[in-house]
XYZ file of C-alpha atoms in Angstrom:
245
model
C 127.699 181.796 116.108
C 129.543 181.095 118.948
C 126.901 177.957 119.950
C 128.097 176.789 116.386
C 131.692 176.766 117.509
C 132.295 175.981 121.020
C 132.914 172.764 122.385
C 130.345 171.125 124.822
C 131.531 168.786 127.108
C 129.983 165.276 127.559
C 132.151 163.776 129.903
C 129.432 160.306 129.524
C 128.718 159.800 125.863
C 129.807 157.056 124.505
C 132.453 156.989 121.790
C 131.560 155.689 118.087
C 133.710 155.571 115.213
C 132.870 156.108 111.087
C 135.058 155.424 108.162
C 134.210 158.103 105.380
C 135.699 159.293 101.852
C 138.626 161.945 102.276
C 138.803 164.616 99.749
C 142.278 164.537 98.901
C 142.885 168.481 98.832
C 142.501 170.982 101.341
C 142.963 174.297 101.211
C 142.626 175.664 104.705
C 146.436 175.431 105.745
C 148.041 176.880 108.728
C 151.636 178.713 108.411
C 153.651 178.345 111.453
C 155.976 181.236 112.227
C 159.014 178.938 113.951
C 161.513 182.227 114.332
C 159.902 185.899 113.388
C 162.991 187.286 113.083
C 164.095 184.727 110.750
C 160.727 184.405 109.086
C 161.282 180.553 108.890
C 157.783 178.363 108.816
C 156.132 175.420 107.862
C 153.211 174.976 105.998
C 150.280 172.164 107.652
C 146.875 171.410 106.318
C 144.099 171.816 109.011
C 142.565 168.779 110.121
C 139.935 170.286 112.546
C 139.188 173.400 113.731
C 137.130 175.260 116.438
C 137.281 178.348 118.231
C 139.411 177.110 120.961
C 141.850 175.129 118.694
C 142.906 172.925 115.691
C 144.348 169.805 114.749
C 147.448 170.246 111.819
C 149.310 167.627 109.916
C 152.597 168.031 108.209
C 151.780 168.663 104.157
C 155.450 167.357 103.571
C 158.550 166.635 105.644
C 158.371 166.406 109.541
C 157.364 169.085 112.321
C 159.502 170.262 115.504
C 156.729 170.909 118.001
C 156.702 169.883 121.107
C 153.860 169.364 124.132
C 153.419 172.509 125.974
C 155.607 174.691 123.855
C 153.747 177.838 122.220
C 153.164 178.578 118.945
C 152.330 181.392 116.730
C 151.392 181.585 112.405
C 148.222 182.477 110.278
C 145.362 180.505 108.886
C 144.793 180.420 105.173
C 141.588 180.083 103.245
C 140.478 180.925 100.269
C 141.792 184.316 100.204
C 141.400 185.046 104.054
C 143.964 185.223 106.606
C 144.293 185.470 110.718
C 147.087 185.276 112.541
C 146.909 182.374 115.687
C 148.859 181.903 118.886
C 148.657 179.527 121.777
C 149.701 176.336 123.120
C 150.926 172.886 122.074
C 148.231 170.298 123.754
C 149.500 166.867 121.959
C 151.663 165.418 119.291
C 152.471 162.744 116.919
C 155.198 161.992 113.829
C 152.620 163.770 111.222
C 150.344 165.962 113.703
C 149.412 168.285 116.332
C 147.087 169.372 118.633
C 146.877 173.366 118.931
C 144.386 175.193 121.784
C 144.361 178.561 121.182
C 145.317 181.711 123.549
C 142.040 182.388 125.558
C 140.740 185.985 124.596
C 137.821 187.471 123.664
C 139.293 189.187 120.824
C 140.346 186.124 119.089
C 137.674 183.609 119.937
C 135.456 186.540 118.266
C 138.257 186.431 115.250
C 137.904 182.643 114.867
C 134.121 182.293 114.908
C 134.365 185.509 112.421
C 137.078 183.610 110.001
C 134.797 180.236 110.255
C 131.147 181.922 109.194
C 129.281 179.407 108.059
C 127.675 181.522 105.241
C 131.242 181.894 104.463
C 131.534 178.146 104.381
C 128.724 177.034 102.543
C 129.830 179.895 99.677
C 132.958 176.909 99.113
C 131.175 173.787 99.020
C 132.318 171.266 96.618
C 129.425 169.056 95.305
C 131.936 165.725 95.209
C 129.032 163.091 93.903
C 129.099 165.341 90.860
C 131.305 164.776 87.577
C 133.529 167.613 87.598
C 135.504 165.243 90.587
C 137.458 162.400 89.186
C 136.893 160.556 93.041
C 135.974 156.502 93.166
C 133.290 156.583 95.280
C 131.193 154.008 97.563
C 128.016 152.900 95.014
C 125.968 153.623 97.901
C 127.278 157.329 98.935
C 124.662 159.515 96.655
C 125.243 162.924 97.723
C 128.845 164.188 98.915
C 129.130 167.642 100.074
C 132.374 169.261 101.508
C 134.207 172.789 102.605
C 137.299 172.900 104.327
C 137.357 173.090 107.995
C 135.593 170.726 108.061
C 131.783 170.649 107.144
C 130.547 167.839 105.221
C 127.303 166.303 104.313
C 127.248 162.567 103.048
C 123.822 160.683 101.996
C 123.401 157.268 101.353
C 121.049 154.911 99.835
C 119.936 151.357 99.614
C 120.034 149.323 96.650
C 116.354 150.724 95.325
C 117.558 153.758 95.993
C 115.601 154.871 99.002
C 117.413 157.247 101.135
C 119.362 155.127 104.260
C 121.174 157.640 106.492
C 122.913 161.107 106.473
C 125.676 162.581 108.372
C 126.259 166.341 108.727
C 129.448 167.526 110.454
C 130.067 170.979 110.968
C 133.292 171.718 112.658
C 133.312 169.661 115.648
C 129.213 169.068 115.580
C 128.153 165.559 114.318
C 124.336 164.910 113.719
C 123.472 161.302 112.048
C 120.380 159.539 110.622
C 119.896 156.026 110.270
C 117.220 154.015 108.686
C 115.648 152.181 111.968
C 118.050 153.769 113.925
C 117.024 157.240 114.269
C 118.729 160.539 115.112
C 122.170 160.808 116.843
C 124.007 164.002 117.719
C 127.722 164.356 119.127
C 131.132 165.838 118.981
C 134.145 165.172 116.690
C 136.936 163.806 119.089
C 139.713 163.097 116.560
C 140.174 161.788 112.369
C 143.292 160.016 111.306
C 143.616 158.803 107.694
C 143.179 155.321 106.286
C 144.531 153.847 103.344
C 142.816 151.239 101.422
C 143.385 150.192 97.846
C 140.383 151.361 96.708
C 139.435 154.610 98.432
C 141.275 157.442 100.634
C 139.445 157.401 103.298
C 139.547 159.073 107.133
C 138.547 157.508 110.690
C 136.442 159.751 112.576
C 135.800 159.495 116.206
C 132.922 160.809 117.964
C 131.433 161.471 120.814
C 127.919 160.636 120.898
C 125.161 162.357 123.268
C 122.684 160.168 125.550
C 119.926 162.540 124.011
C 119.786 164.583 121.188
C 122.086 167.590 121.656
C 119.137 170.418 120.091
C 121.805 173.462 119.403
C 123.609 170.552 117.440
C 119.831 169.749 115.272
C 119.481 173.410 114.782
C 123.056 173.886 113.359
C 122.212 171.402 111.055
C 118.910 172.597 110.153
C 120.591 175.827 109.323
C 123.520 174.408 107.496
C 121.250 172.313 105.129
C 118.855 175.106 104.757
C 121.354 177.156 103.290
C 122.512 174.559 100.619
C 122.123 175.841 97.173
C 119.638 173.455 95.210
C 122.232 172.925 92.090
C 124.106 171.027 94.739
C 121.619 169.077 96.361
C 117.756 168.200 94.492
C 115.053 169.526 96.368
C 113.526 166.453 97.608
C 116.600 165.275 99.667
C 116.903 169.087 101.372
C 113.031 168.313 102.220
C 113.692 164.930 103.365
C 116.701 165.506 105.815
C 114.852 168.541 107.143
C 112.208 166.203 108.224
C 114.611 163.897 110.142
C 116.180 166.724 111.438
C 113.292 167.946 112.444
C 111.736 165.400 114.919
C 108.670 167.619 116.595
């Protein structure tokens, strides 16, 4: 688990960016703890997570954090709790940048809080009706769990399958029609507004070759999808991309 969750530096990839659909709820939240004697705290939805920190925005109002100051609260999801501590890396009006203590014990809680079995128990199949969302006519299949871990699949107009993107915490692993395979890491997401669609700007890092602990992630995430979510055939036919030997 811990390959699943650590961050793996690559200093010379180049950086690439994607405009996707937002989901406009989330329900892993972070509760910040601001004076434990007086109990006061703020409540932030979490942006991105890892096991050596997260990225929080302000669900209403403003924050008072500042670089370098420490921090302490618990994370939230779906009936779960752990209490966090560390340091303030970077801020901004709406957000914040949060790298957690360094410890064995909590690195261990983290990657133990963010399962991915656990994960793939809450994904939301968002391409199907029960979601009221105005979607891109080419986005066929939209899978999503808080933390994040998504799966989008799109199509050409005869409805051939055109590319795929799986992101699992801070893992990215892409497949384009004529393009191929890409792997990298999540570097940041802001929103974007447009008239039509919410939608979110992610930034990534991209490899210069195929990072395989990223594939195999992916492998196991999709492996694990239940088939009411996703038909058969497209499981079979992104485990072939995936799978490249």
């Amino acid at each position: 688990m811990e390959r699943h969750l650590n961050l793996i530096k690559n200093e010379l990839g180049i950086s690439e960016k994607r405009i996707l659909p937002r989901f406009p709820f989330c329900y892993l939240v972070f509760r910040s703890v601001k004076d434990q004697e007086r109990g006061e705290s703020k409540v932030f939805e979490i942006k991105d997570i890892s096991s050596t920190g997260m990225q929080i925005q302000v669900k209403t109002g403003k924050h008072d954090y500042h670089k370098s100051s420490t921090f302490v609260g618990h994370i939230f999801w779906v009936g779960k709790e752990l209490e966090v501590h560390g340091k303030v890396k970077w801020v901004t009006p709406n957000r914040v940048g949060l790298e957690f203590d360094k410890g064995e014990k909590l690195s261990q809680d983290i990657q133990n809080f963010l399962s991915l079995d656990d994960a793939v128990q809450h994904l939301k199949p968002l391409h199907g009706q029960n979601y009221d969302l105005d979607l891109p006519s080419s986005l066929k299949y939209w899978l999503r769990a808080d933390g994040p871990i998504e799966l989008f699949v799109w199509t050409h107009n005869d409805g051939e399958f055109k590319k795929f993107q799986i992101i699992v915490y801070e893992n990215f692993v892409e497949w384009e029609d004529i393009q191929g395979l890409k792997t990298g890491r999540l570097l940041s997401k802001r929103d974007v507004d447009t008239p039509l669609i919410t939608e979110d700007e992610f930034v990534f890092s991209i490899d210069q070759s195929i990072d395989e602990q990223r594939e195999e992630l992916a492998i196991d995430f999709i492996e694990k999808i239940p088939e009411e979510f996703l038909p058969p055939q497209a499981i079979e036919f992104i485990k072939l991309k995936l799978r490249r030997r």
